[in-house]
Amino acid sequence: MSGTEAERGDGRGSGPGAPVTSAELLAVVASRELASRRAVFAGIGLPTLATELARLTVAPDIEVVYESGVCGAHPSHLPETIADAVLITGAEAVLPMPALFGSVLQGGRIDVGFLGAAQIDRWGGLNTSVIGRWDRPSVRLPGSGGAVEVMANAREVFVVMRRHTPRSFAEALDFCTTPGPERALADGVRPLGAGVTRVVTELGVLARDGVGDELRLVAVHPGVTVEQVRAATGWDLRTAGTVATVEPPGEAELRLLREEVDPRRVYLR
Amino acid sequence: MSGTEAERGDGRGSGPGAPVTSAELLAVVASRELASRRAVFAGIGLPTLATELARLTVAPDIEVVYESGVCGAHPSHLPETIADAVLITGAEAVLPMPALFGSVLQGGRIDVGFLGAAQIDRWGGLNTSVIGRWDRPSVRLPGSGGAVEVMANAREVFVVMRRHTPRSFAEALDFCTTPGPERALADGVRPLGAGVTRVVTELGVLARDGVGDELRLVAVHPGVTVEQVRAATGWDLRTAGTVATVEPPGEAELRLLREEVDPRRVYLR
Amino acid sequence: MITPHTEPGSAVERTTPGRHGPDKVTSMREAVAAFVHDGDTVSLEGFTHLIPTAAGHEIIRQGRRDLTVVRMTADIVVDQMLAAGCVSRLVSSFVGNSSAGSLGELRRRIERADPEPLAFEEYSHYGMVCRYLAGAQRLPFYPLRSYGGSDLPSVNPALRKVLSPYPGPDGEAEEIYVVPPVNPDVTVIHAQRADRRGNTQIWGLTGVQAEAVFAASRAIVVVEELVDDDVVRADPNRTAVPAHAVDAVVVAPRGAHPSFAQGYYDRDNAFYRAWPEISGDPARLREWLAEWVYGTADHAEYAAKLGEEFWAGLAVGEALSGPVDYGRRL
Amino acid sequence: MITPHTEPGSAVERTTPGRHGPDKVTSMREAVAAFVHDGDTVSLEGFTHLIPTAAGHEIIRQGRRDLTVVRMTADIVVDQMLAAGCVSRLVSSFVGNSSAGSLGELRRRIERADPEPLAFEEYSHYGMVCRYLAGAQRLPFYPLRSYGGSDLPSVNPALRKVLSPYPGPDGEAEEIYVVPPVNPDVTVIHAQRADRRGNTQIWGLTGVQAEAVFAASRAIVVVEELVDDDVVRADPNRTAVPAHAVDAVVVAPRGAHPSFAQGYYDRDNAFYRAWPEISGDPARLREWLAEWVYGTADHAEYAAKLGEEFWAGLAVGEALSGPVDYGRRL
């Protein structure tokens, strides 16, 4: 419900030697960023793939907390929504919404929150409300859901953006639904987390350190140039010293993803 | 825990024609005041007797809500505390404390709250904190418990005071733990209920109508004079027009109380 | 003689006759007729789970107008109520068809005022939760660590700030956003089971249903099953809503479709995926309402029309909780 | 490379290594040694039900000093900790021995500073609940409709007022009292059961235990029974405290005596009635501590010393909740 859910995959198969898809690439790169993280607040779709892969690789103690109230899910099937019945049956805890949002999220117990957006700016501010003017939008988007709360309260936020275009990586958001900590500070409200620290896209990885820092390009996927990423970004994107090249998904990662995490390719479209 | 719990009775028997004890008198008079009331917030002891008797007589739909979280108790035995296990087993609902105090009590769903106190003043203010100075009291009493909340939020409050003396019916409280609505208003806080509307004592019944009204003597027990009550009261007690004489407990009331409500005389000391 | 001091319209007056009566079971038709009026503020809660669709459909059938609908996730049932012309104002924190695309009518109303404008109050999820908490607890406001720097306060003047009377961690003054209470005229929830008095038990995702009921002047609980008092009393911790907060109990099995009822039937994901196409075309949406809502007398007919084969596809297997021992005095 | 922005001592840092580790089961001795330190603010919650007495006794055995104890109903276990010299400050809303008379040591400390003064912060029950809520929710304050006109704010400067940014029902400005958060260094609760990771299930009176745990930097859960993961996972709605909020799980059957554990054993009302006489005489109280706390190595020895005949007197019969069906996908 935080704009991060994906639609169903088309279910087509993918052999062990098949070329790496965009979803696979994003999931693998995001999973690596979860090394040693524990409590992750995530929606369904790419975050599901990333966190499940991380559990099998770099973050064995990872726990996904769902906005719907589920902690410690042990689903029998890959969940299709954050409230899927399979997340509830067999879970370790299902909390009422006031406890989930109040005590768990706002209480400061989430290490990483996953968010998506229609637009992101250089400070990691997100728009999930409207394209155009709020009171007469050209496109009405779903709105915040819990994104405002995830950004304000998770220790850090990862954003996965499939499309990397100047319109989605915007110099100015049409509407700032979910601000980064700089805007909160300017509004006189203390930011409690670092805001967006990682943005994984089809072109590479952007990162920022915390309050006062803007998103910089830290890595590109193999075959992608820094200039390509800068051209696809609506603001004057700076780089973090030398830009690394993302290590392509390894055989083990792909095997786990394809055979263990999402064998029916629900999200691995 | 609101200062209304009684200790165990001594278990001595009482035949059908036995003289009416003080506890029986107070319980019967208080039960009559509950006519047509529904949600009652009560401790254990005399309020238990009064509400149970009221259920069998003038208020068949009465429900006792306990500060511990219990709604709609169906106890197998007379409860000995507001948290007695017999109140939980077979109850209709057991709520966490934030819901009980927040949504039920402060939410405005209680018709009558029962409170006791070491001291009461003419406005129905109550002291359950100290005798003497707060910071070096001669007697440290238990304190508010939930009494502050009951007074602020119940539609009206009944007080049962076994002893009626100038020290307990005080011109000035040693400490106002639990204020009536007049004091709340003077503090700039809107009173939500009427405060104390009924005080049942060993001598008679005092009543007040609501904000701005002080407690007046409305009835005396048979054989008690208005002057006796005035002499036992620490302030210049006024009367409400003609002072009635309390109808003595009827045979049916006594039979129900002795045979149905508290046959083991746990509270009917 | 004793006149309790209550202000007109104050929440204290919610303790109305009938609340504690022993039997509140009624039909959906009667419950909606008695408790949902034109112009009311109506909360329909259920976070993906236990969405009170059957009640929404009956509100459509009875032609309610000018409602303010309060619902965290305004999804298919809200789109349907919008299309039926019941709603003039929407208060919500997520206006989308879950993960399965758009709400056609809602987008037309907001993007093009077609066929008429929709007043929209936009919150975040926790902002809505806090509005219910404030409403349930009769608080003038509820504080939350959201909205700092967001554009939402610029389009929603109900989002305001309060200065904390305590110094912040750095010793400086601290400001925090607050939301106002919401006190619906009526809240409708769907639940797995209740007794005749209205003691309501919910499991799986319990969302914000209890708070939405406590915040309201009146409450309708729609259930999959009416159960004996003993069933409820065998597990009082399972009771999310106590009887004294409930005005009507309506039995409507499968009444949460296309959402799900944990342990009863699964979510109809295909319907969610189909909705963007249905709702994207006003004519098709009208036809859908004509066939499935106006064309059915009640929810039992709607459920029967879907057919037993359909319901078999949403059937779930058994996964019983173990018991706990409440103990009894010997 | 990425350094999350957190202030020193901020609540964000509570997510410390070990919280999510798979096995948190340890002995009471180790849990208290590791997580309760001299000078700490220690919350012990349990409203009449599930009072963490065994933990209080181990704190006494280990000779902790200068504790600030936070407990809504400061009753026998607090009186014992006071008598053992562990406590310099008490934060509470009810300082009495339930309905069974006085707490001797507490009264001597407050009334006569005998043998030493006790700093006391007095609240009401809901004031304490709201302090835990604010602490759990990382709020700067929590509003409540209490304290207007009370003398409590005159002796407790933490009770302050806030002006609502919304007009009251009469259109005028509205003030409301607020309480500050409490964030204990450690919270200790007693529960019926938990799994090895710390998922904790409580039934019967659940009080404010979950909020007290969420408000704390560290949490110890003492249980009647350690259960298999499957037992917990068969009923996830019963989990009051999720594993990620728990640091240590201690198994101490009968550890709530003289209070009770719903479904396990009843309350020892005779001991409550005996306490005023024991605690009324400092010498007798010292003897009691010497025999029952210092004289027992741990709670197992304390419970054994009471004897099986004694425990038979508090035994309860069975009253099983019925199951609910969570369902499984077919």
Short mmCIF file of C-alpha atoms in Angstrom, two decimals, chain D residues 161-283:
data_model
loop_
_atom_site.label_atom_id
_atom_site.label_comp_id
_atom_site.label_asym_id
_atom_site.label_seq_id
_atom_site.Cartn_x
_atom_site.Cartn_y
_atom_site.Cartn_z
CA LYS D 161 -1.04 21.68 29.62
CA VAL D 162 -1.17 22.10 25.85
CA LEU D 163 -3.43 24.38 23.88
CA SER D 164 -5.30 22.48 21.21
CA PRO D 165 -4.87 24.01 17.74
CA TYR D 166 -8.51 23.21 17.03
CA PRO D 167 -11.47 25.03 18.57
CA GLY D 168 -13.39 23.14 21.26
CA PRO D 169 -17.03 22.06 20.89
CA ASP D 170 -18.13 25.57 21.94
CA GLY D 171 -15.83 27.23 19.42
CA GLU D 172 -13.49 28.43 22.15
CA ALA D 173 -9.84 27.51 22.59
CA GLU D 174 -9.36 24.26 24.46
CA GLU D 175 -6.60 23.25 26.85
CA ILE D 176 -5.73 19.70 27.78
CA TYR D 177 -3.25 18.14 30.18
CA VAL D 178 -0.42 16.04 28.83
CA VAL D 179 2.12 13.67 30.35
CA PRO D 180 5.71 13.13 29.18
CA PRO D 181 6.91 9.81 27.77
CA VAL D 182 8.57 7.26 29.99
CA ASN D 183 11.36 5.29 28.39
CA PRO D 184 12.62 2.75 30.92
CA ASP D 185 16.14 1.44 30.56
CA VAL D 186 14.60 -1.94 31.03
CA THR D 187 11.09 -3.31 31.29
CA VAL D 188 10.37 -6.66 32.91
CA ILE D 189 7.07 -8.43 32.40
CA HIS D 190 5.74 -11.84 33.30
CA ALA D 191 3.70 -13.77 30.72
CA GLN D 192 2.12 -17.14 30.25
CA ARG D 193 4.30 -18.26 27.36
CA ALA D 194 6.83 -17.29 24.74
CA ASP D 195 8.93 -18.96 22.09
CA ARG D 196 12.74 -18.91 22.19
CA ARG D 197 12.90 -15.78 20.03
CA GLY D 198 10.72 -13.87 22.47
CA ASN D 199 7.34 -13.81 20.76
CA THR D 200 5.23 -13.47 23.88
CA GLN D 201 1.61 -14.52 24.36
CA ILE D 202 -0.56 -13.25 27.19
CA TRP D 203 -4.21 -13.87 27.94
CA GLY D 204 -6.59 -12.74 30.60
CA LEU D 205 -5.72 -9.25 31.76
CA THR D 206 -3.10 -7.89 29.38
CA GLY D 207 -2.80 -4.50 31.09
CA VAL D 208 -0.12 -2.19 29.75
CA GLN D 209 2.63 -4.78 29.35
CA ALA D 210 3.07 -4.46 25.59
CA GLU D 211 3.39 -0.67 25.79
CA ALA D 212 5.85 -0.92 28.70
CA VAL D 213 8.05 -3.23 26.62
CA PHE D 214 7.85 -1.08 23.50
CA ALA D 215 8.73 2.00 25.56
CA ALA D 216 11.90 0.44 26.93
CA SER D 217 15.46 0.22 25.64
CA ARG D 218 15.71 -3.38 26.82
CA ALA D 219 13.09 -5.94 27.74
CA ILE D 220 13.08 -9.13 29.79
CA VAL D 221 10.11 -11.45 29.43
CA VAL D 222 9.63 -14.01 32.20
CA VAL D 223 7.29 -16.86 31.32
CA GLU D 224 5.44 -19.71 32.88
CA GLU D 225 6.24 -21.86 29.87
CA LEU D 226 8.61 -21.87 26.95
CA VAL D 227 6.73 -23.21 23.94
CA ASP D 228 7.60 -24.42 20.49
CA ASP D 229 7.49 -21.93 17.65
CA ASP D 230 4.47 -23.77 16.28
CA VAL D 231 2.40 -23.02 19.36
CA VAL D 232 2.91 -19.30 18.96
CA ARG D 233 2.48 -19.34 15.21
CA ALA D 234 -0.81 -21.22 15.46
CA ASP D 235 -2.33 -18.06 16.98
CA PRO D 236 -0.42 -14.93 15.97
CA ASN D 237 -3.14 -12.57 17.26
CA ARG D 238 -2.36 -13.83 20.76
CA THR D 239 1.19 -12.46 20.55
CA ALA D 240 1.20 -9.29 22.66
CA VAL D 241 4.91 -8.62 22.26
CA PRO D 242 6.76 -9.52 19.06
CA ALA D 243 10.25 -10.98 19.22
CA HIS D 244 11.99 -7.87 17.89
CA ALA D 245 11.09 -5.99 21.09
CA VAL D 246 12.50 -8.63 23.46
CA ASP D 247 16.10 -9.11 24.65
CA ALA D 248 15.82 -12.00 27.07
CA VAL D 249 13.36 -14.83 27.72
CA VAL D 250 13.47 -16.33 31.21
CA VAL D 251 11.50 -19.39 32.24
CA ALA D 252 10.23 -19.07 35.81
CA PRO D 253 7.09 -21.08 36.49
CA ARG D 254 4.99 -19.61 39.30
CA GLY D 255 7.13 -16.49 39.03
CA ALA D 256 4.18 -14.16 39.50
CA HIS D 257 3.35 -15.33 43.05
CA PRO D 258 1.62 -13.91 45.09
CA SER D 259 -0.23 -12.60 42.05
CA PHE D 260 -1.71 -15.02 39.56
CA ALA D 261 -1.30 -16.36 36.06
CA GLN D 262 -4.63 -16.87 34.33
CA GLY D 263 -5.07 -20.57 33.64
CA TYR D 264 -1.94 -21.56 35.63
CA TYR D 265 -2.51 -20.70 39.30
CA ASP D 266 -4.70 -18.45 41.36
CA ARG D 267 -3.88 -15.42 43.44
CA ASP D 268 -2.48 -16.01 46.93
CA ASN D 269 -4.94 -13.75 48.72
CA ALA D 270 -3.75 -14.98 52.12
CA PHE D 271 -0.27 -13.64 51.44
CA TYR D 272 -1.69 -10.24 50.44
CA ARG D 273 -3.60 -10.18 53.73
CA ALA D 274 -0.49 -11.19 55.66
CA TRP D 275 1.75 -8.57 54.11
CA PRO D 276 0.63 -5.56 56.22
CA GLU D 277 1.72 -7.37 59.37
CA ILE D 278 5.01 -8.57 57.89
CA SER D 279 5.89 -5.22 56.37
CA GLY D 280 4.58 -3.22 59.31
CA ASP D 281 7.52 -4.40 61.43
CA PRO D 282 10.95 -3.65 59.92
CA ALA D 283 12.58 -6.53 61.78
#
